[in-house]
Coordinates of C-alpha atoms in Angstrom, one line a residue:
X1 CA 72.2 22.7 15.6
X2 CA 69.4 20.0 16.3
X3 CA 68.9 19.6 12.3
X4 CA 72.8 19.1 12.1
X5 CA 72.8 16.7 14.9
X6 CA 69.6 14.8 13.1
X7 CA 71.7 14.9 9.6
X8 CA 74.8 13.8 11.2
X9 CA 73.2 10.5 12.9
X10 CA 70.9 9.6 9.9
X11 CA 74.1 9.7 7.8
X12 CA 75.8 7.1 10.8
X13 CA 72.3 4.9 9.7
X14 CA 73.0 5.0 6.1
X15 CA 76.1 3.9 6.4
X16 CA 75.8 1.0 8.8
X17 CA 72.9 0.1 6.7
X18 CA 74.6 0.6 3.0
X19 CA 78.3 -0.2 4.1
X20 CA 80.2 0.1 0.5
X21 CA 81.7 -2.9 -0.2
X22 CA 85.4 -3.0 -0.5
X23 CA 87.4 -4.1 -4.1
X24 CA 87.5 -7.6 -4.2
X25 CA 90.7 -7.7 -4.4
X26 CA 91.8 -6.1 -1.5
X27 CA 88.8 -7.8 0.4
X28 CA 90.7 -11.5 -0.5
X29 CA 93.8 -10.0 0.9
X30 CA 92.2 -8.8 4.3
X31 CA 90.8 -11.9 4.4
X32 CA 94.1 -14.1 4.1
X33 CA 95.9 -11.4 6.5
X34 CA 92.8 -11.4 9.2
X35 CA 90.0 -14.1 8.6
X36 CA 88.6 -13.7 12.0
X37 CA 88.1 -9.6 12.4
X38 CA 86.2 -10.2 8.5
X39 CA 84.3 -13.2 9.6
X40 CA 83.2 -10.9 12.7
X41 CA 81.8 -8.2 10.7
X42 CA 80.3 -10.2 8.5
X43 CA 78.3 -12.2 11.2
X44 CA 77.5 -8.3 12.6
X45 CA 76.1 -7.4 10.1
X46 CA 74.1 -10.2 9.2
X47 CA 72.5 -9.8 12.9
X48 CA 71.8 -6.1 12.6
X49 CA 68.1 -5.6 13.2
X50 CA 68.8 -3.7 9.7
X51 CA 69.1 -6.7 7.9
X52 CA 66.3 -9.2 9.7
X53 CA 65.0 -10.7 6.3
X54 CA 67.0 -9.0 3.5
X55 CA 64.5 -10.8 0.6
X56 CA 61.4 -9.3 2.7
X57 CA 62.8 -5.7 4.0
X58 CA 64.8 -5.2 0.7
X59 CA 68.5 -4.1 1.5
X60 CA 67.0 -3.6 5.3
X61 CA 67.0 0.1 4.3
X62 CA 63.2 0.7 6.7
X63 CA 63.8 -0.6 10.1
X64 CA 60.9 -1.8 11.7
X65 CA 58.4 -1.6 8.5
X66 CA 58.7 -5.9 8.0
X67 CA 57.6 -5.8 11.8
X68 CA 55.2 -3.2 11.3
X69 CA 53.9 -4.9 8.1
X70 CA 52.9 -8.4 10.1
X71 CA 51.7 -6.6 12.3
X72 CA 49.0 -4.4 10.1
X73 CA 48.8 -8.6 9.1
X74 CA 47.9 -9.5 12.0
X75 CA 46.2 -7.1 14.4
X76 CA 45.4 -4.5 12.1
X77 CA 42.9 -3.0 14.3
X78 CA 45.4 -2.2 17.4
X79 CA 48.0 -1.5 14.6
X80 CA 46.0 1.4 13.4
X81 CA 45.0 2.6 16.7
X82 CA 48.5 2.7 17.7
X83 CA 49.5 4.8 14.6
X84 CA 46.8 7.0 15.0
X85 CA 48.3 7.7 18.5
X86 CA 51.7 8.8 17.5
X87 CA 50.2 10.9 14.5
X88 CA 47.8 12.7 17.4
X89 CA 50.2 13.3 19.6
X90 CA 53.1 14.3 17.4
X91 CA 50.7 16.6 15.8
X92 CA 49.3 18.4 19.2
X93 CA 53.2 17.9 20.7
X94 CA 54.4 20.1 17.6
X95 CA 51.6 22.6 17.8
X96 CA 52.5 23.1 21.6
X97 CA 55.7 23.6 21.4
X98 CA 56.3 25.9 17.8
X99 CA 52.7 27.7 17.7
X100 CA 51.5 28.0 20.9
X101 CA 54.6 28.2 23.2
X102 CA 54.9 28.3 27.0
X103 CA 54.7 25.2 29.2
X104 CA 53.2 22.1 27.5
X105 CA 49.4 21.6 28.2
X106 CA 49.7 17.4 29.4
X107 CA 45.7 17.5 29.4
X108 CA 45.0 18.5 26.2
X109 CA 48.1 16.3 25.2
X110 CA 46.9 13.5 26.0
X111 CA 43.6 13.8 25.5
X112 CA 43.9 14.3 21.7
X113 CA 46.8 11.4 21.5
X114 CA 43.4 9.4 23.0
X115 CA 41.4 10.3 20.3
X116 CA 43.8 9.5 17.8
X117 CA 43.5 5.9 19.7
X118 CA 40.4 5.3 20.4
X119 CA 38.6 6.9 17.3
X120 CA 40.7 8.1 14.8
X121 CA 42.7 4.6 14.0
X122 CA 39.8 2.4 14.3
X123 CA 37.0 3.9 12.4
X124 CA 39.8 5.1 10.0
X125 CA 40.8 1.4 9.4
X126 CA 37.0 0.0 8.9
X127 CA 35.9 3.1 6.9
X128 CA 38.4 2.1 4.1
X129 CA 38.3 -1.2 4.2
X130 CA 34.5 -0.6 3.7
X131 CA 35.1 2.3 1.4
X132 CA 37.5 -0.5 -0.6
X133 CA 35.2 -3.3 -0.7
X134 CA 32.1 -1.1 -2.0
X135 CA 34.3 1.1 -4.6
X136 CA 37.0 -0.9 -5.9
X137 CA 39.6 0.1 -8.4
X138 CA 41.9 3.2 -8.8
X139 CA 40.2 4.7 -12.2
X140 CA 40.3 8.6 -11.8
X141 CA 36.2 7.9 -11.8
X142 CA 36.6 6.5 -8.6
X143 CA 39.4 8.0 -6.8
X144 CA 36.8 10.8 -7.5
X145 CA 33.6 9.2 -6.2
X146 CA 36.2 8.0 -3.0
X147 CA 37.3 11.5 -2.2
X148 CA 33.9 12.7 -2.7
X149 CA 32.5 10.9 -0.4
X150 CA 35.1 10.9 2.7
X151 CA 35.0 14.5 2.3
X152 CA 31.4 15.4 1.8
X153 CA 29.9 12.9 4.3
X154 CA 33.1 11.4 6.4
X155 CA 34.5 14.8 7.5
X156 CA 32.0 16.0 8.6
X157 CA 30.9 13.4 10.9
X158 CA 34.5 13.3 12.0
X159 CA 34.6 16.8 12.7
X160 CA 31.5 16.2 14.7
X161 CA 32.6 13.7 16.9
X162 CA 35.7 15.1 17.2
X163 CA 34.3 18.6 18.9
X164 CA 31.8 16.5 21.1
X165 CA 34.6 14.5 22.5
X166 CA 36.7 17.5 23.1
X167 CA 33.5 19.0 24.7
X168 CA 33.0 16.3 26.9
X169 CA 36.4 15.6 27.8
X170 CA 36.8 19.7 28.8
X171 CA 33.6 18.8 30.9
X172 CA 31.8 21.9 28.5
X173 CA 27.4 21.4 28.5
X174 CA 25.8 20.3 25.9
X175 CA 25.0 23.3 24.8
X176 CA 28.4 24.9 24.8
X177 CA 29.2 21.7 22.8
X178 CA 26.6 22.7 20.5
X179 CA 27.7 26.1 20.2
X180 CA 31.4 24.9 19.3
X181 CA 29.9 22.9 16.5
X182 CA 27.6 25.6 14.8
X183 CA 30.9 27.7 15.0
X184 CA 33.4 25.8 13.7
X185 CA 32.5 22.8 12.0
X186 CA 32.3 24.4 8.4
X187 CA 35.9 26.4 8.8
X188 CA 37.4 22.6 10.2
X189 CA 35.5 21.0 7.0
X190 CA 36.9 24.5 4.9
X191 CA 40.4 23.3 6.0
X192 CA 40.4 20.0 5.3
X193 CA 39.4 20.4 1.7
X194 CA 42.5 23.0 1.2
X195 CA 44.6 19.6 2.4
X196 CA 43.0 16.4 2.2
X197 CA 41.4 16.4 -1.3
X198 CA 44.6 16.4 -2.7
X199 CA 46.0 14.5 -0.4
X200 CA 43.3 11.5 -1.0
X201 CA 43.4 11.6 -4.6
X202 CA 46.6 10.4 -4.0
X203 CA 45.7 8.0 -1.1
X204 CA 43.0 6.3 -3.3
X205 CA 44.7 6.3 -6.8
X206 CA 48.5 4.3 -5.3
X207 CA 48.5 3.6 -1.4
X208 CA 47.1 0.4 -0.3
X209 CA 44.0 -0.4 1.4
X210 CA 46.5 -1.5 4.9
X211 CA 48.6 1.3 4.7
X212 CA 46.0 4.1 4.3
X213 CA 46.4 5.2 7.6
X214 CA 50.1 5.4 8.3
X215 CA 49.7 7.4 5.3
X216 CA 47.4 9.8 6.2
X217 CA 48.9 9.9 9.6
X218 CA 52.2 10.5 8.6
X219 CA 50.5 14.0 6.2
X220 CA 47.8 14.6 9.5
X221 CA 51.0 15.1 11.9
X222 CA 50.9 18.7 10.1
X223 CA 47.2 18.9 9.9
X224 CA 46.8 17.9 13.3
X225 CA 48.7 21.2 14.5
X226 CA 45.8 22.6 12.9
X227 CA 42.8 20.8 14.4
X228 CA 44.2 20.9 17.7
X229 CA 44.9 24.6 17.3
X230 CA 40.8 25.2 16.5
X231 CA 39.7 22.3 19.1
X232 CA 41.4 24.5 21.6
X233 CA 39.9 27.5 20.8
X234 CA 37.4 28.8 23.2

């Protein structure tokens, strides 16, 4: 039922956004019969946040992505952070809700949607640009190189931090923290190479250096279910 109600009002989108234009004919005649309803419309539908800058958001078909873009322009930094954010927290939300079941967990909620802010987006955003500027090009040499080298050293050190700031946020010792590392660091790292050198070959050969990360955040949402599921474990 939710799926049908989610087809039914993305169909309502598409149309509003891709109204089929009338035969020409019979649009001359409603306009000779009623020129004011037709000029209403059309002044509609030049002011529907669909159609903001038709020759920049082409046919207005993405809302939001021409704002989104300026914005990646223009504070790419908080931009990230912010994707990051919904990526985290859709990801833990989803594992909550269709894995774990029960009540949802608000801690652990929004304590990984906060990681996704405060780490995730912004070291994801200067560790490509960086990774960009040292290794540019798309040859299949260096999408190689790329991906070698985000998931051989990067992961890792994500994975790291990523069980140290659970740790700390759970208020866990150092030791315990320790423990949770020497445990599961290598089956985290194991999983990301099933998904993520795949998914970076990809990233590297056709995405753009400024939309990397809704890119890998919009694939993580899945992969997050996972690392919030092992980052929970006890």
């Amino acid at each position: 039922m939710k799926l049908l109600c989610v087809l039914v009002l993305s169909c309502s989108f598409a149309v509003q956004a891709f109204g089929v234009s009338s035969d020409p004919a019979l649009s001359r005649k409603s306009a000779l019969v009623q020129p004011t309803a037709f000029h209403k419309k059309e002044v509609v539908a030049k002011n529907s946040p669909l159609f903001r800058d038709p020759a920049v958001v082409r046919g207005g078909a993405v809302p939001g992505w021409n704002a989104y873009t300026e914005a990646l322009d223009k504070k790419p930094l908080i931009t990230k952070a912010m994707t990051s954010l919904v990526g985290w927290a859709l990801g833990d939300l989803l594992a909550q809700m269709f894995i774990v079941g029960g009540p949802i967990d608000w801690k652990r909620f929004f304590t990984l949607s906060f990681f996704g802010f405060i780490w995730h987006g912004p070291t994801g955003h200067y560790f490509y640009n960086w990774l960009d500027r040292k290794i540019p090009g798309t040859s299949g040499k260096v999408v190689a190189l790329k991906v070698g080298i985000d998931q051989a050293i990067w992961c890792p050190i994500f994975m790291t931090v990523f069980f140290t700031y659970l740790g700390l946020a759970n208020g866990d010792a150092f030791n315990v923290i320790g423990n949770k590392i020497k445990n599961d660091l290598l089956p985290a790292c194991q999983g990301s190479w099933k998904v993520w050198i795949f998914v970076h070959a990809i990233n590297f050969k056709f995405i753009p250096t400024k939309y990397r990360l809704i890119y890998i955040n919009s694939i993580q949402i899945a992969f997050n279910m996972f690392l919030s599921m092992i980052g929970s474990k006890k």
